[in-house]
Amino acid sequence: MADFLQVSTVTETREQAVELARSVVTGRLAAGAQIVGPVVSAFWHEGEFGTGEEWQLLLKSRADGYAALEAHLLNHHPWKNPEVSAVPLVAGSDAYLRWIATTVGPAPEQ
């Protein structure tokens, strides 16, 4: 498994996306979050085809913290069964990956 991940989810509103991003980043479960939207989604839900506008969150994190990040997203997301998926970051600049590595996890002692 890669050491770093980009984790994504979507919300119905910008405000929900901002709140999830804030809680994840301040909780040090992700080094940063990007909110993209609105995006148009097409999907199956409860046996019916639908479309709608959503706000996408892209979260940068370490693979060893994925379980905690996923649990937080599932616990704080306004939907009962939200998308939470991750893709490995197979490459990145040394400084960027170092930033993720040192930002995610317990706050450094001061």
mmCIF file of N, CA and C in Angstrom:
data_model
loop_
_atom_site.group_PDB
_atom_site.id
_atom_site.type_symbol
_atom_site.label_atom_id
_atom_site.label_comp_id
_atom_site.label_asym_id
_atom_site.label_seq_id
_atom_site.Cartn_x
_atom_site.Cartn_y
_atom_site.Cartn_z
ATOM 1 N N MET A 1 0.837 -1.176 0.000
ATOM 2 C CA MET A 1 0.000 0.000 0.000
ATOM 3 C C MET A 1 0.886 1.246 0.000
ATOM 4 N N ALA A 2 0.451 2.270 -0.715
ATOM 5 C CA ALA A 2 1.187 3.535 -0.750
ATOM 6 C C ALA A 2 1.167 4.184 0.625
ATOM 7 N N ASP A 3 2.158 5.009 0.897
ATOM 8 C CA ASP A 3 2.234 5.695 2.179
ATOM 9 C C ASP A 3 1.246 6.844 2.289
ATOM 10 N N PHE A 4 0.801 7.388 1.138
ATOM 11 C CA PHE A 4 -0.058 8.571 1.121
ATOM 12 C C PHE A 4 -1.274 8.328 0.256
ATOM 13 N N LEU A 5 -2.388 8.979 0.632
ATOM 14 C CA LEU A 5 -3.652 8.796 -0.066
ATOM 15 C C LEU A 5 -4.309 10.130 -0.362
ATOM 16 N N GLN A 6 -5.144 10.130 -1.402
ATOM 17 C CA GLN A 6 -6.117 11.196 -1.602
ATOM 18 C C GLN A 6 -7.475 10.566 -1.356
ATOM 19 N N VAL A 7 -8.174 11.056 -0.374
ATOM 20 C CA VAL A 7 -9.465 10.520 0.037
ATOM 21 C C VAL A 7 -10.542 11.483 -0.434
ATOM 22 N N SER A 8 -11.630 10.950 -0.960
ATOM 23 C CA SER A 8 -12.686 11.833 -1.439
ATOM 24 C C SER A 8 -14.037 11.457 -0.860
ATOM 25 N N THR A 9 -14.876 12.469 -0.774
ATOM 26 C CA THR A 9 -16.275 12.321 -0.427
ATOM 27 C C THR A 9 -17.009 13.485 -1.053
ATOM 28 N N VAL A 10 -18.324 13.476 -1.014
ATOM 29 C CA VAL A 10 -19.127 14.584 -1.526
ATOM 30 C C VAL A 10 -20.212 14.930 -0.513
ATOM 31 N N THR A 11 -20.677 16.166 -0.599
ATOM 32 C CA THR A 11 -21.782 16.621 0.244
ATOM 33 C C THR A 11 -22.804 17.336 -0.628
ATOM 34 N N GLU A 12 -23.957 17.593 -0.061
ATOM 35 C CA GLU A 12 -25.023 18.276 -0.791
ATOM 36 C C GLU A 12 -24.787 19.782 -0.886
ATOM 37 N N THR A 13 -24.158 20.364 0.137
ATOM 38 C CA THR A 13 -23.974 21.813 0.156
ATOM 39 C C THR A 13 -22.515 22.184 0.392
ATOM 40 N N ARG A 14 -22.173 23.394 0.000
ATOM 41 C CA ARG A 14 -20.834 23.919 0.237
ATOM 42 C C ARG A 14 -20.550 23.998 1.736
ATOM 43 N N GLU A 15 -21.526 24.441 2.496
ATOM 44 C CA GLU A 15 -21.351 24.573 3.940
ATOM 45 C C GLU A 15 -21.032 23.233 4.602
ATOM 46 N N GLN A 16 -21.696 22.167 4.178
ATOM 47 C CA GLN A 16 -21.397 20.837 4.710
ATOM 48 C C GLN A 16 -19.976 20.431 4.359
ATOM 49 N N ALA A 17 -19.545 20.726 3.142
ATOM 50 C CA ALA A 17 -18.191 20.384 2.715
ATOM 51 C C ALA A 17 -17.161 21.152 3.531
ATOM 52 N N VAL A 18 -17.391 22.436 3.733
ATOM 53 C CA VAL A 18 -16.461 23.258 4.514
ATOM 54 C C VAL A 18 -16.383 22.749 5.953
ATOM 55 N N GLU A 19 -17.494 22.394 6.541
ATOM 56 C CA GLU A 19 -17.488 21.910 7.926
ATOM 57 C C GLU A 19 -16.750 20.574 8.039
ATOM 58 N N LEU A 20 -16.996 19.656 7.109
ATOM 59 C CA LEU A 20 -16.262 18.386 7.132
ATOM 60 C C LEU A 20 -14.768 18.624 6.953
ATOM 61 N N ALA A 21 -14.400 19.483 6.011
ATOM 62 C CA ALA A 21 -12.980 19.793 5.784
ATOM 63 C C ALA A 21 -12.361 20.381 7.050
ATOM 64 N N ARG A 22 -13.050 21.314 7.677
ATOM 65 C CA ARG A 22 -12.541 21.933 8.897
ATOM 66 C C ARG A 22 -12.321 20.892 9.987
ATOM 67 N N SER A 23 -13.288 20.021 10.195
ATOM 68 C CA SER A 23 -13.168 19.042 11.278
ATOM 69 C C SER A 23 -12.059 18.030 11.018
ATOM 70 N N VAL A 24 -11.875 17.647 9.769
ATOM 71 C CA VAL A 24 -10.836 16.676 9.420
ATOM 72 C C VAL A 24 -9.442 17.288 9.540
ATOM 73 N N VAL A 25 -9.274 18.503 9.023
ATOM 74 C CA VAL A 25 -7.951 19.132 9.036
ATOM 75 C C VAL A 25 -7.578 19.581 10.450
ATOM 76 N N THR A 26 -8.499 20.187 11.187
ATOM 77 C CA THR A 26 -8.162 20.599 12.560
ATOM 78 C C THR A 26 -7.944 19.392 13.462
ATOM 79 N N GLY A 27 -8.577 18.265 13.136
ATOM 80 C CA GLY A 27 -8.357 17.028 13.874
ATOM 81 C C GLY A 27 -7.097 16.296 13.449
ATOM 82 N N ARG A 28 -6.362 16.861 12.488
ATOM 83 C CA ARG A 28 -5.099 16.327 11.982
ATOM 84 C C ARG A 28 -5.256 14.934 11.357
ATOM 85 N N LEU A 29 -6.461 14.676 10.829
ATOM 86 C CA LEU A 29 -6.707 13.430 10.113
ATOM 87 C C LEU A 29 -6.314 13.560 8.640
ATOM 88 N N ALA A 30 -6.194 14.790 8.179
ATOM 89 C CA ALA A 30 -5.713 15.091 6.827
ATOM 90 C C ALA A 30 -4.866 16.347 6.910
ATOM 91 N N ALA A 31 -3.880 16.429 6.037
ATOM 92 C CA ALA A 31 -3.011 17.608 6.019
ATOM 93 C C ALA A 31 -3.715 18.792 5.385
ATOM 94 N N GLY A 32 -4.587 18.531 4.452
ATOM 95 C CA GLY A 32 -5.301 19.595 3.771
ATOM 96 C C GLY A 32 -6.495 19.055 3.035
ATOM 97 N N ALA A 33 -7.359 19.974 2.646
ATOM 98 C CA ALA A 33 -8.577 19.608 1.920
ATOM 99 C C ALA A 33 -8.818 20.619 0.818
ATOM 100 N N GLN A 34 -9.276 20.127 -0.292
ATOM 101 C CA GLN A 34 -9.735 20.991 -1.372
ATOM 102 C C GLN A 34 -11.215 20.718 -1.561
ATOM 103 N N ILE A 35 -11.976 21.771 -1.761
ATOM 104 C CA ILE A 35 -13.405 21.651 -2.005
ATOM 105 C C ILE A 35 -13.659 22.113 -3.428
ATOM 106 N N VAL A 36 -14.281 21.243 -4.198
ATOM 107 C CA VAL A 36 -14.532 21.497 -5.613
ATOM 108 C C VAL A 36 -16.037 21.466 -5.824
ATOM 109 N N GLY A 37 -16.555 22.472 -6.508
ATOM 110 C CA GLY A 37 -17.971 22.390 -6.785
ATOM 111 C C GLY A 37 -18.586 23.704 -7.190
ATOM 112 N N PRO A 38 -19.831 23.587 -7.499
ATOM 113 C CA PRO A 38 -20.559 22.325 -7.504
ATOM 114 C C PRO A 38 -20.180 21.454 -8.708
ATOM 115 N N VAL A 39 -20.282 20.162 -8.498
ATOM 116 C CA VAL A 39 -20.082 19.188 -9.564
ATOM 117 C C VAL A 39 -21.424 18.501 -9.808
ATOM 118 N N VAL A 40 -21.639 18.050 -11.014
ATOM 119 C CA VAL A 40 -22.867 17.338 -11.335
ATOM 120 C C VAL A 40 -22.584 15.847 -11.235
ATOM 121 N N SER A 41 -23.428 15.148 -10.507
ATOM 122 C CA SER A 41 -23.291 13.698 -10.348
ATOM 123 C C SER A 41 -24.493 12.986 -10.948
ATOM 124 N N ALA A 42 -24.230 11.812 -11.504
ATOM 125 C CA ALA A 42 -25.278 10.908 -11.971
ATOM 126 C C ALA A 42 -25.091 9.613 -11.206
ATOM 127 N N PHE A 43 -26.184 9.023 -10.709
ATOM 128 C CA PHE A 43 -26.053 7.899 -9.774
ATOM 129 C C PHE A 43 -27.333 7.079 -9.707
ATOM 130 N N TRP A 44 -27.167 5.881 -9.151
ATOM 131 C CA TRP A 44 -28.308 5.046 -8.772
ATOM 132 C C TRP A 44 -28.489 5.181 -7.270
ATOM 133 N N HIS A 45 -29.712 5.402 -6.821
ATOM 134 C CA HIS A 45 -30.005 5.497 -5.393
ATOM 135 C C HIS A 45 -31.354 4.854 -5.137
ATOM 136 N N GLU A 46 -31.338 3.843 -4.280
ATOM 137 C CA GLU A 46 -32.558 3.106 -3.923
ATOM 138 C C GLU A 46 -33.320 2.653 -5.173
ATOM 139 N N GLY A 47 -32.555 2.132 -6.146
ATOM 140 C CA GLY A 47 -33.150 1.550 -7.339
ATOM 141 C C GLY A 47 -33.571 2.538 -8.401
ATOM 142 N N GLU A 48 -33.299 3.821 -8.201
ATOM 143 C CA GLU A 48 -33.709 4.813 -9.182
ATOM 144 C C GLU A 48 -32.508 5.637 -9.630
ATOM 145 N N PHE A 49 -32.537 6.024 -10.906
ATOM 146 C CA PHE A 49 -31.490 6.861 -11.463
ATOM 147 C C PHE A 49 -31.749 8.306 -11.059
ATOM 148 N N GLY A 50 -30.665 9.005 -10.700
ATOM 149 C CA GLY A 50 -30.809 10.409 -10.341
ATOM 150 C C GLY A 50 -29.598 11.214 -10.743
ATOM 151 N N THR A 51 -29.768 12.519 -10.728
ATOM 152 C CA THR A 51 -28.671 13.455 -10.939
ATOM 153 C C THR A 51 -28.806 14.558 -9.901
ATOM 154 N N GLY A 52 -27.705 15.216 -9.626
ATOM 155 C CA GLY A 52 -27.760 16.320 -8.686
ATOM 156 C C GLY A 52 -26.426 17.023 -8.590
ATOM 157 N N GLU A 53 -26.455 18.196 -7.960
ATOM 158 C CA GLU A 53 -25.232 18.937 -7.711
ATOM 159 C C GLU A 53 -24.687 18.571 -6.350
ATOM 160 N N GLU A 54 -23.371 18.389 -6.288
ATOM 161 C CA GLU A 54 -22.693 18.030 -5.046
ATOM 162 C C GLU A 54 -21.402 18.836 -4.943
ATOM 163 N N TRP A 55 -20.828 18.835 -3.754
ATOM 164 C CA TRP A 55 -19.543 19.480 -3.484
ATOM 165 C C TRP A 55 -18.563 18.387 -3.113
ATOM 166 N N GLN A 56 -17.451 18.308 -3.827
ATOM 167 C CA GLN A 56 -16.470 17.251 -3.628
ATOM 168 C C GLN A 56 -15.349 17.717 -2.713
ATOM 169 N N LEU A 57 -15.001 16.871 -1.751
ATOM 170 C CA LEU A 57 -13.839 17.106 -0.889
ATOM 171 C C LEU A 57 -12.733 16.167 -1.305
ATOM 172 N N LEU A 58 -11.537 16.708 -1.485
ATOM 173 C CA LEU A 58 -10.339 15.928 -1.768
ATOM 174 C C LEU A 58 -9.395 16.145 -0.595
ATOM 175 N N LEU A 59 -9.103 15.088 0.136
ATOM 176 C CA LEU A 59 -8.327 15.154 1.370
ATOM 177 C C LEU A 59 -6.993 14.457 1.181
ATOM 178 N N LYS A 60 -5.920 15.088 1.666
ATOM 179 C CA LYS A 60 -4.583 14.513 1.567
ATOM 180 C C LYS A 60 -4.207 13.938 2.913
ATOM 181 N N SER A 61 -3.840 12.642 2.948
ATOM 182 C CA SER A 61 -3.559 12.006 4.227
ATOM 183 C C SER A 61 -2.523 10.896 4.069
ATOM 184 N N ARG A 62 -2.171 10.333 5.224
ATOM 185 C CA ARG A 62 -1.271 9.172 5.233
ATOM 186 C C ARG A 62 -2.119 7.904 5.233
ATOM 187 N N ALA A 63 -1.608 6.875 4.603
ATOM 188 C CA ALA A 63 -2.329 5.606 4.535
ATOM 189 C C ALA A 63 -2.534 5.004 5.920
ATOM 190 N N ASP A 64 -1.562 5.171 6.819
ATOM 191 C CA ASP A 64 -1.711 4.573 8.148
ATOM 192 C C ASP A 64 -2.784 5.260 8.992
ATOM 193 N N GLY A 65 -3.297 6.395 8.546
ATOM 194 C CA GLY A 65 -4.370 7.082 9.256
ATOM 195 C C GLY A 65 -5.721 6.959 8.576
ATOM 196 N N TYR A 66 -5.800 6.133 7.514
ATOM 197 C CA TYR A 66 -7.047 6.038 6.761
ATOM 198 C C TYR A 66 -8.223 5.580 7.613
ATOM 199 N N ALA A 67 -8.041 4.588 8.430
ATOM 200 C CA ALA A 67 -9.169 4.054 9.219
ATOM 201 C C ALA A 67 -9.789 5.134 10.094
ATOM 202 N N ALA A 68 -8.971 5.939 10.740
ATOM 203 C CA ALA A 68 -9.482 7.014 11.595
ATOM 204 C C ALA A 68 -10.171 8.088 10.761
ATOM 205 N N LEU A 69 -9.597 8.416 9.609
ATOM 206 C CA LEU A 69 -10.198 9.419 8.726
ATOM 207 C C LEU A 69 -11.546 8.928 8.216
ATOM 208 N N GLU A 70 -11.601 7.692 7.760
ATOM 209 C CA GLU A 70 -12.868 7.129 7.279
ATOM 210 C C GLU A 70 -13.917 7.130 8.384
ATOM 211 N N ALA A 71 -13.547 6.695 9.579
ATOM 212 C CA ALA A 71 -14.496 6.662 10.692
ATOM 213 C C ALA A 71 -15.031 8.062 10.991
ATOM 214 N N HIS A 72 -14.150 9.050 10.975
ATOM 215 C CA HIS A 72 -14.577 10.430 11.237
ATOM 216 C C HIS A 72 -15.559 10.901 10.164
ATOM 217 N N LEU A 73 -15.228 10.652 8.902
ATOM 218 C CA LEU A 73 -16.119 11.069 7.816
ATOM 219 C C LEU A 73 -17.480 10.389 7.926
ATOM 220 N N LEU A 74 -17.498 9.094 8.187
ATOM 221 C CA LEU A 74 -18.766 8.377 8.291
ATOM 222 C C LEU A 74 -19.573 8.857 9.496
ATOM 223 N N ASN A 75 -18.893 9.206 10.577
ATOM 224 C CA ASN A 75 -19.573 9.649 11.793
ATOM 225 C C ASN A 75 -20.116 11.076 11.673
ATOM 226 N N HIS A 76 -19.432 11.938 10.916
ATOM 227 C CA HIS A 76 -19.809 13.346 10.848
ATOM 228 C C HIS A 76 -20.504 13.749 9.548
ATOM 229 N N HIS A 77 -20.605 12.836 8.606
ATOM 230 C CA HIS A 77 -21.233 13.147 7.325
ATOM 231 C C HIS A 77 -22.749 13.213 7.502
ATOM 232 N N PRO A 78 -23.414 14.159 6.820
ATOM 233 C CA PRO A 78 -24.872 14.260 6.966
ATOM 234 C C PRO A 78 -25.650 13.120 6.295
ATOM 235 N N TRP A 79 -25.009 12.339 5.430
ATOM 236 C CA TRP A 79 -25.704 11.242 4.763
ATOM 237 C C TRP A 79 -25.481 9.932 5.506
ATOM 238 N N LYS A 80 -26.450 9.012 5.384
ATOM 239 C CA LYS A 80 -26.319 7.708 6.038
ATOM 240 C C LYS A 80 -25.279 6.823 5.374
ATOM 241 N N ASN A 81 -25.138 6.911 4.066
ATOM 242 C CA ASN A 81 -24.208 6.045 3.341
ATOM 243 C C ASN A 81 -23.411 6.864 2.325
ATOM 244 N N PRO A 82 -22.514 7.738 2.807
ATOM 245 C CA PRO A 82 -21.784 8.592 1.877
ATOM 246 C C PRO A 82 -20.659 7.852 1.161
ATOM 247 N N GLU A 83 -20.296 8.396 0.016
ATOM 248 C CA GLU A 83 -19.073 7.939 -0.648
ATOM 249 C C GLU A 83 -17.887 8.315 0.225
ATOM 250 N N VAL A 84 -17.044 7.365 0.502
ATOM 251 C CA VAL A 84 -15.719 7.617 1.074
ATOM 252 C C VAL A 84 -14.792 6.660 0.340
ATOM 253 N N SER A 85 -13.884 7.210 -0.466
ATOM 254 C CA SER A 85 -12.981 6.364 -1.225
ATOM 255 C C SER A 85 -11.588 6.972 -1.189
ATOM 256 N N ALA A 86 -10.601 6.141 -1.467
ATOM 257 C CA ALA A 86 -9.215 6.594 -1.422
ATOM 258 C C ALA A 86 -8.453 6.038 -2.610
ATOM 259 N N VAL A 87 -7.534 6.855 -3.107
ATOM 260 C CA VAL A 87 -6.615 6.413 -4.146
ATOM 261 C C VAL A 87 -5.198 6.707 -3.658
ATOM 262 N N PRO A 88 -4.262 5.847 -3.980
ATOM 263 C CA PRO A 88 -2.892 6.070 -3.536
ATOM 264 C C PRO A 88 -2.231 7.211 -4.295
ATOM 265 N N LEU A 89 -1.415 7.960 -3.602
ATOM 266 C CA LEU A 89 -0.533 8.931 -4.249
ATOM 267 C C LEU A 89 0.756 8.183 -4.551
ATOM 268 N N VAL A 90 0.956 7.851 -5.796
ATOM 269 C CA VAL A 90 2.100 7.029 -6.161
ATOM 270 C C VAL A 90 3.368 7.847 -6.353
ATOM 271 N N ALA A 91 3.213 9.165 -6.446
ATOM 272 C CA ALA A 91 4.380 10.032 -6.583
ATOM 273 C C ALA A 91 3.997 11.430 -6.140
ATOM 274 N N GLY A 92 5.010 12.180 -5.737
ATOM 275 C CA GLY A 92 4.809 13.565 -5.336
ATOM 276 C C GLY A 92 6.145 14.172 -4.985
ATOM 277 N N SER A 93 6.190 15.488 -4.948
ATOM 278 C CA SER A 93 7.454 16.131 -4.598
ATOM 279 C C SER A 93 7.820 15.774 -3.161
ATOM 280 N N ASP A 94 9.113 15.671 -2.896
ATOM 281 C CA ASP A 94 9.572 15.313 -1.551
ATOM 282 C C ASP A 94 9.012 16.261 -0.506
ATOM 283 N N ALA A 95 9.042 17.565 -0.774
ATOM 284 C CA ALA A 95 8.568 18.548 0.202
ATOM 285 C C ALA A 95 7.074 18.381 0.467
ATOM 286 N N TYR A 96 6.303 18.129 -0.569
ATOM 287 C CA TYR A 96 4.858 17.948 -0.416
ATOM 288 C C TYR A 96 4.543 16.711 0.422
ATOM 289 N N LEU A 97 5.165 15.594 0.096
ATOM 290 C CA LEU A 97 4.917 14.363 0.842
ATOM 291 C C LEU A 97 5.402 14.483 2.280
ATOM 292 N N ARG A 98 6.493 15.185 2.503
ATOM 293 C CA ARG A 98 6.989 15.429 3.855
ATOM 294 C C ARG A 98 5.968 16.256 4.649
ATOM 295 N N TRP A 99 5.371 17.243 3.987
ATOM 296 C CA TRP A 99 4.338 18.064 4.616
ATOM 297 C C TRP A 99 3.157 17.202 5.071
ATOM 298 N N ILE A 100 2.689 16.298 4.206
ATOM 299 C CA ILE A 100 1.605 15.398 4.600
ATOM 300 C C ILE A 100 2.050 14.539 5.777
ATOM 301 N N ALA A 101 3.233 13.958 5.665
ATOM 302 C CA ALA A 101 3.729 13.047 6.701
ATOM 303 C C ALA A 101 3.811 13.714 8.054
ATOM 304 N N THR A 102 4.249 14.965 8.094
ATOM 305 C CA THR A 102 4.448 15.634 9.383
ATOM 306 C C THR A 102 3.208 16.364 9.889
ATOM 307 N N THR A 103 2.218 16.576 9.033
ATOM 308 C CA THR A 103 1.018 17.301 9.433
ATOM 309 C C THR A 103 -0.060 16.382 9.976
ATOM 310 N N VAL A 104 -0.185 15.203 9.406
ATOM 311 C CA VAL A 104 -1.216 14.256 9.832
ATOM 312 C C VAL A 104 -0.747 13.543 11.097
ATOM 313 N N GLY A 105 -1.647 13.410 12.055
ATOM 314 C CA GLY A 105 -1.353 12.707 13.292
ATOM 315 C C GLY A 105 -1.387 13.636 14.479
ATOM 316 N N PRO A 106 -0.877 13.204 15.592
ATOM 317 C CA PRO A 106 -0.904 14.048 16.784
ATOM 318 C C PRO A 106 -0.174 15.366 16.531
ATOM 319 N N ALA A 107 -0.671 16.431 17.144
ATOM 320 C CA ALA A 107 -0.023 17.742 17.003
ATOM 321 C C ALA A 107 1.381 17.666 17.570
ATOM 322 N N PRO A 108 2.340 18.272 16.879
ATOM 323 C CA PRO A 108 3.715 18.248 17.393
ATOM 324 C C PRO A 108 3.806 19.007 18.725
ATOM 325 N N GLU A 109 4.660 18.508 19.592
ATOM 326 C CA GLU A 109 4.848 19.174 20.878
ATOM 327 C C GLU A 109 5.542 20.507 20.660
ATOM 328 N N GLN A 110 5.110 21.499 21.442
ATOM 329 C CA GLN A 110 5.699 22.844 21.279
ATOM 330 C C GLN A 110 6.518 23.222 22.459
#
